[in-house]
Coordinates of C-alpha atoms and ligand atoms in Angstrom, one line a residue:
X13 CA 238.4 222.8 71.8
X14 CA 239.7 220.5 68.8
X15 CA 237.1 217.9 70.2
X16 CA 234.1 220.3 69.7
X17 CA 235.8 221.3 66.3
X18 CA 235.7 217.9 65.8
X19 CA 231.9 217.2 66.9
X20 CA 230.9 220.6 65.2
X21 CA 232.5 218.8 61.1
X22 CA 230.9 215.6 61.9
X23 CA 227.5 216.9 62.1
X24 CA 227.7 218.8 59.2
X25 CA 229.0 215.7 57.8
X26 CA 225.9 213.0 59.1
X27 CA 224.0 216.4 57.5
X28 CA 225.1 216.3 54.2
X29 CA 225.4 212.6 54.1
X30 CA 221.4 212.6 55.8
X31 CA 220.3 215.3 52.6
X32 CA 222.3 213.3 49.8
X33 CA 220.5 210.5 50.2
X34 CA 217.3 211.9 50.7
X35 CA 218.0 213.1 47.3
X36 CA 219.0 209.9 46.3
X37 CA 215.4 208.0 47.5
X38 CA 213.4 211.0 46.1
X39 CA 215.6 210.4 42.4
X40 CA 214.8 207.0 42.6
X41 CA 211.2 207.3 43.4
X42 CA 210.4 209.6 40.7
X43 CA 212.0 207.3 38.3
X44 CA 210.3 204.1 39.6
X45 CA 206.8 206.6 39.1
X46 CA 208.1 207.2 35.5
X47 CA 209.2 203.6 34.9
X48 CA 205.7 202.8 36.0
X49 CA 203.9 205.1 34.2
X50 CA 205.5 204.1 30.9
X51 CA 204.8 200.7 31.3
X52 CA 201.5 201.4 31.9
X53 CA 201.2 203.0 28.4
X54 CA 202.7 200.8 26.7
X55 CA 200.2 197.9 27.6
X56 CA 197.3 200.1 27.0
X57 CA 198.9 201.4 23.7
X58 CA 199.0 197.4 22.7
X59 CA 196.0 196.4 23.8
X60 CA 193.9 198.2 21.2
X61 CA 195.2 196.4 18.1
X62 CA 196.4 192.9 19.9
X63 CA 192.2 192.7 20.9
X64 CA 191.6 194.1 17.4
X65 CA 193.7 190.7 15.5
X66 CA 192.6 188.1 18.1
X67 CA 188.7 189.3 17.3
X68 CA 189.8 188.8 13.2
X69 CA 191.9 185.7 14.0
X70 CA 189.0 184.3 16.5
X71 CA 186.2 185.0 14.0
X72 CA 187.8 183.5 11.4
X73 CA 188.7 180.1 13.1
X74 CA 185.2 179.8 14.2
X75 CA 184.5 178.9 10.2
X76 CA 181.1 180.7 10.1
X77 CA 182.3 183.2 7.6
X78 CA 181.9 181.2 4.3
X79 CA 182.2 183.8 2.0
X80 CA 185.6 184.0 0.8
X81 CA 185.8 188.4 -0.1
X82 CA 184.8 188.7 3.8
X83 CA 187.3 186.1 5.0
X84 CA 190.1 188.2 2.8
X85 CA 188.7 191.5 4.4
X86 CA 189.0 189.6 7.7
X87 CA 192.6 188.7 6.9
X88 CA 193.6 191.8 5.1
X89 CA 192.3 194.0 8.6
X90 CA 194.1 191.2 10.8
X91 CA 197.4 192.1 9.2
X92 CA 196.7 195.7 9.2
X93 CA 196.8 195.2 13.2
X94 CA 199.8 193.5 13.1
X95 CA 201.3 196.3 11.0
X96 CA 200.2 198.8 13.9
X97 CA 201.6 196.4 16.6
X98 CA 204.9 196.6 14.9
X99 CA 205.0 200.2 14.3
X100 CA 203.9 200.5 18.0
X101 CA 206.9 198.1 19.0
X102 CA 209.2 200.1 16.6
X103 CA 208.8 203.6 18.0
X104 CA 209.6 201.8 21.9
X105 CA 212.4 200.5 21.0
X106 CA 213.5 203.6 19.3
X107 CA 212.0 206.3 22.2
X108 CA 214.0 203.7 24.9
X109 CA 217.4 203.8 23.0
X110 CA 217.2 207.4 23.0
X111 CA 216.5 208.2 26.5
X112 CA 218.7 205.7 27.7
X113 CA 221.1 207.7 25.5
X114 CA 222.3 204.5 23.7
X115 CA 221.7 205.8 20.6
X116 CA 225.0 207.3 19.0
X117 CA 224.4 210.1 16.1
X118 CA 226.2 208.9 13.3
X119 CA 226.9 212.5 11.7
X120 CA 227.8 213.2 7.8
X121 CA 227.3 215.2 5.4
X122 CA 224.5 214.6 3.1
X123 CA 221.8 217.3 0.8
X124 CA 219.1 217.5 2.8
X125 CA 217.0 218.3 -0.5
X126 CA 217.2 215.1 -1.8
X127 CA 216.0 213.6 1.6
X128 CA 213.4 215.4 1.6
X129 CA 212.3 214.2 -1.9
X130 CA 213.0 210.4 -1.1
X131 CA 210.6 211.1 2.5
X132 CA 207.7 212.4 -0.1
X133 CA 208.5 209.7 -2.6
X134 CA 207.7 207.6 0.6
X135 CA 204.6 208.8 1.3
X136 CA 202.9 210.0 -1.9
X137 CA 200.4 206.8 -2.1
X138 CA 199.2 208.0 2.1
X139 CA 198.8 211.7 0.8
X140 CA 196.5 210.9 -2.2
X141 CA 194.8 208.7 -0.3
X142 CA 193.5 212.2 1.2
X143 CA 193.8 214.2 -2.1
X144 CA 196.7 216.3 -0.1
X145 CA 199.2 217.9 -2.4
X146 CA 203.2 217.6 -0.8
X147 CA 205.1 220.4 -1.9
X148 CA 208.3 221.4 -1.7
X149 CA 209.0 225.3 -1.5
X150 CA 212.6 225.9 -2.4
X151 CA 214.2 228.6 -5.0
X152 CA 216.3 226.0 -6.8
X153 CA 216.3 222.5 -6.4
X154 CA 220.0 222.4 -5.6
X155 CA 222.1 220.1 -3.3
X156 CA 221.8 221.9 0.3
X157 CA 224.3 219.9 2.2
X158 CA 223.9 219.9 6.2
X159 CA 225.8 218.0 9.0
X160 CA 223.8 215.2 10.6
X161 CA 223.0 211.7 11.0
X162 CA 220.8 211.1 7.8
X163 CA 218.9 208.6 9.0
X164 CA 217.7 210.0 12.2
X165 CA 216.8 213.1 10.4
X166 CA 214.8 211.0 7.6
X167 CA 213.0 209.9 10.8
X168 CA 212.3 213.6 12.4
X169 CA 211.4 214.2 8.5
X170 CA 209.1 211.1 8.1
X171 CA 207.1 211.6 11.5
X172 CA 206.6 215.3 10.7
X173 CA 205.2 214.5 7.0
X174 CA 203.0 211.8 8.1
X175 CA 201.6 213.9 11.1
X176 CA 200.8 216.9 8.5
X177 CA 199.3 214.6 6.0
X178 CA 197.3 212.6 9.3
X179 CA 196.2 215.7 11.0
X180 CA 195.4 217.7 7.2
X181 CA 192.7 218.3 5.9
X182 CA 190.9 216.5 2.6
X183 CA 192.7 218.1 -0.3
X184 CA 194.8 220.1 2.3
X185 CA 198.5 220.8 1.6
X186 CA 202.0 219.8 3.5
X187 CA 204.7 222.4 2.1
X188 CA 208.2 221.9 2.9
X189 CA 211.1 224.7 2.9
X190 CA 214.2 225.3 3.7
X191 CA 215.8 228.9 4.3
X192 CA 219.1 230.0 5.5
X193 CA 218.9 231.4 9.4
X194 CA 222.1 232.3 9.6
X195 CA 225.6 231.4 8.3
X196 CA 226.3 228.1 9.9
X197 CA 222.3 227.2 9.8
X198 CA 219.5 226.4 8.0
X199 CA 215.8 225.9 9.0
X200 CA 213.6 223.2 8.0
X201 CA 209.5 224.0 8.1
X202 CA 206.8 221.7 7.6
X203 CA 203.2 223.3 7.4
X204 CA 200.2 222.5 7.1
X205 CA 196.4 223.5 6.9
X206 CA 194.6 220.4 8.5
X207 CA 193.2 220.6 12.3
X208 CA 195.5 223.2 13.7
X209 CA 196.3 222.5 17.9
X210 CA 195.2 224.8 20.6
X211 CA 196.9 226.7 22.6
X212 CA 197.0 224.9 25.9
X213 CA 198.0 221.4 24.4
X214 CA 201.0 222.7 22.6
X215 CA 203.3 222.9 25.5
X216 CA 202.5 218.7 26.2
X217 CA 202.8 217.7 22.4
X218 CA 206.6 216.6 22.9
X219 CA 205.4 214.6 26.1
X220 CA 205.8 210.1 25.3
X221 CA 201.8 209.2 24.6
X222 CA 200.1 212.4 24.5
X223 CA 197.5 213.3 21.9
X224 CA 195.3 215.9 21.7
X225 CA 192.0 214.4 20.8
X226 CA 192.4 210.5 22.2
X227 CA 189.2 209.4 19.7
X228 CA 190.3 211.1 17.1
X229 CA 194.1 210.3 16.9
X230 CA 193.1 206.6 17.7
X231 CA 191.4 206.6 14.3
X232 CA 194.5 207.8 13.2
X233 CA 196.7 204.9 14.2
X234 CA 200.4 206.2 15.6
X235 CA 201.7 205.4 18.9
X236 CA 201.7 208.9 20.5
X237 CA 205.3 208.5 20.2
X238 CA 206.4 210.4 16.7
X239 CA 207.0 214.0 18.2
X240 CA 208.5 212.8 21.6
X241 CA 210.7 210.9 19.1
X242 CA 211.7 213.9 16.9
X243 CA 212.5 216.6 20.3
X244 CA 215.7 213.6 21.7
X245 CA 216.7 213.1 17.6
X246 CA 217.2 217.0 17.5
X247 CA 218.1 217.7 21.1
X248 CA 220.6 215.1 20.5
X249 CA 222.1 217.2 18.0
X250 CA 221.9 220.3 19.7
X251 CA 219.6 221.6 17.1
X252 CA 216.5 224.0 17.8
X253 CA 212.9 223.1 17.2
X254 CA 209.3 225.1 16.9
X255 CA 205.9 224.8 16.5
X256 CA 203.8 227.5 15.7
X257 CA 200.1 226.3 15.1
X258 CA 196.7 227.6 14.7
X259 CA 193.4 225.9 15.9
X260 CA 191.4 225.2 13.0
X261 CA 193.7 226.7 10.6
X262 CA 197.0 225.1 10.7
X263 CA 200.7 224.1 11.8
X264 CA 203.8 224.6 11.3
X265 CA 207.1 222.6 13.2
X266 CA 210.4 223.3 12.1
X267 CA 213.6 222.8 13.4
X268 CA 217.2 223.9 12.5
X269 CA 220.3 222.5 10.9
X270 CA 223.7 222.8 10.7
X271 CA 224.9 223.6 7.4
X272 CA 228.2 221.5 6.3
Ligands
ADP307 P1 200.6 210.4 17.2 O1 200.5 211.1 15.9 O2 201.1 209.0 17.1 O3 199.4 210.5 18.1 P2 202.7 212.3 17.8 O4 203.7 212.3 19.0 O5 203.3 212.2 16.5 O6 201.8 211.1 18.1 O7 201.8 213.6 17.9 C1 201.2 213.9 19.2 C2 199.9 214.6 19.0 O8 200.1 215.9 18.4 C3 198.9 214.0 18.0 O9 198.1 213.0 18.5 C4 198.1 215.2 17.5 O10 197.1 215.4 18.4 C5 199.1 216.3 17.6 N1 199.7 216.7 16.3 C6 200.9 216.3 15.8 N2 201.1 216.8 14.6 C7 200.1 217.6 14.2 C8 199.7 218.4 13.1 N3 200.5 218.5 12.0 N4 198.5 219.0 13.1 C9 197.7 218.9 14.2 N5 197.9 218.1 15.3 C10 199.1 217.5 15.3

């Protein structure tokens, strides 16, 4: 009797042991798909502006461009590439430190205010560029101090104002505000009134490399990378974020903080 006891445990044993590594072979599989995937993007992502700069660099060995304003243009566009290829390189290493979870939050206290400030300071000169006004929506320009890691959240900040002013229209508007939500929290909103995103793409924006129009956001520079970016920075803090966006109209992504 104790012998078919016996029998009866072990095969529910080999079982379990027969299903966990099943598990175990599918786990890896999906990650080798995912590590595969990635890779994949990240040579196509570089191969747009590495074939751009060896066309400059190429062209301008040859020696046939003798006028000297078109050899600077040539130059100036080279670099430009290079620029791109860095920011590229830049947002990888930051997306892989994050979902490797190597990247530790390094939370104080700061006024998110004057964050916000120093991020349009930053990026005044790109606005203009498209005659888009920033503006900042707050009562009164007081210190609103918030628990986080400041730089990380200059970062969510920065990828979120460059997107607006990207995807906005000529002589649009990016507005920034902050409002209580509830005692220990405050929400941050950036809106616009540039291109708006339909419906169906919205779910997919956070996704690593996914753009809604690939022509158009090509022309835009980026590496497809900002928003996937800004969902581990807040997930990471266990803060909240939203997108509410209109086709043709507008958006708006905001996300929560704690307040210190
Ligand atoms: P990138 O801007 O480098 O393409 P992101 O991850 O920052 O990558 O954004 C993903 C996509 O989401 C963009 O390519 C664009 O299609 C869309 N998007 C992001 N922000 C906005 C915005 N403010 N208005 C319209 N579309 C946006």
């Amino acid at each position: 009797d104790s012998i078919t006891t016996d029998m009866a445990t072990l095969t529910k044993e080999i079982d379990k042991y027969t299903k966990d590594r099943k598990l175990e072979i599918e786990t890896l599989r999906i990650r080798e798909e995912y590590r595969k995937e990635f890779l994949g993007n990240i040579s196509h992502e570089l191969k747009t502006p590495l074939f751009t700069v060896q066309g400059y660099i190429l062209t301008l060995m040859d020696g046939a461009v003798k006028d000297k304003n078109v050899r600077d243009k040539y130059l100036r566009n080279a670099s430009k590439g290079v620029e791109r290829l860095i920011y590229i390189v830049k947002d990888l290493d930051m997306i892989t430190k994050l979902e490797v979870g190597d990247l530790r939050l390094k939370i104080e206290i700061f006024d998110i205010v004057a964050l916000i400030e120093s991020v349009f300071e930053l990026f005044e000169m790109k606005a203009a560029k498209k005659s888009i006004s920033l503006t900042f929506d707050i009562d009164y320009k007081e210190p609103i101090l918030v628990r986080a890691d400041k730089e990380r959240m200059q970062q969510v900040l920065t990828n979120l104002v460059v997107n607006s002013i990207k995807y906005g229209r000529q002589q649009g508007t990016t507005e920034v505000s902050i409002e209580n939500l509830t005692k220990k929290k405050v929400i941050v909103r950036v809106t616009d009134n540039g291109e708006g995103i339909e419906k169906q793409h919205i779910s997919r924006l956070f996704e690593r490399f996914y753009r809604v129009d690939k022509s158009g956001s090509r022309k835009e520079g980026g590496s497809g990378l900002g928003l996937a970016i800004v969902k581990h920075i807040l997930e990471a803090h266990n803060e909240k974020m939203y997108i509410d966006s209109e086709f043709e109209v507008g958006s708006e992504f905001s996300f929560t903080l704690e307040k210190a």
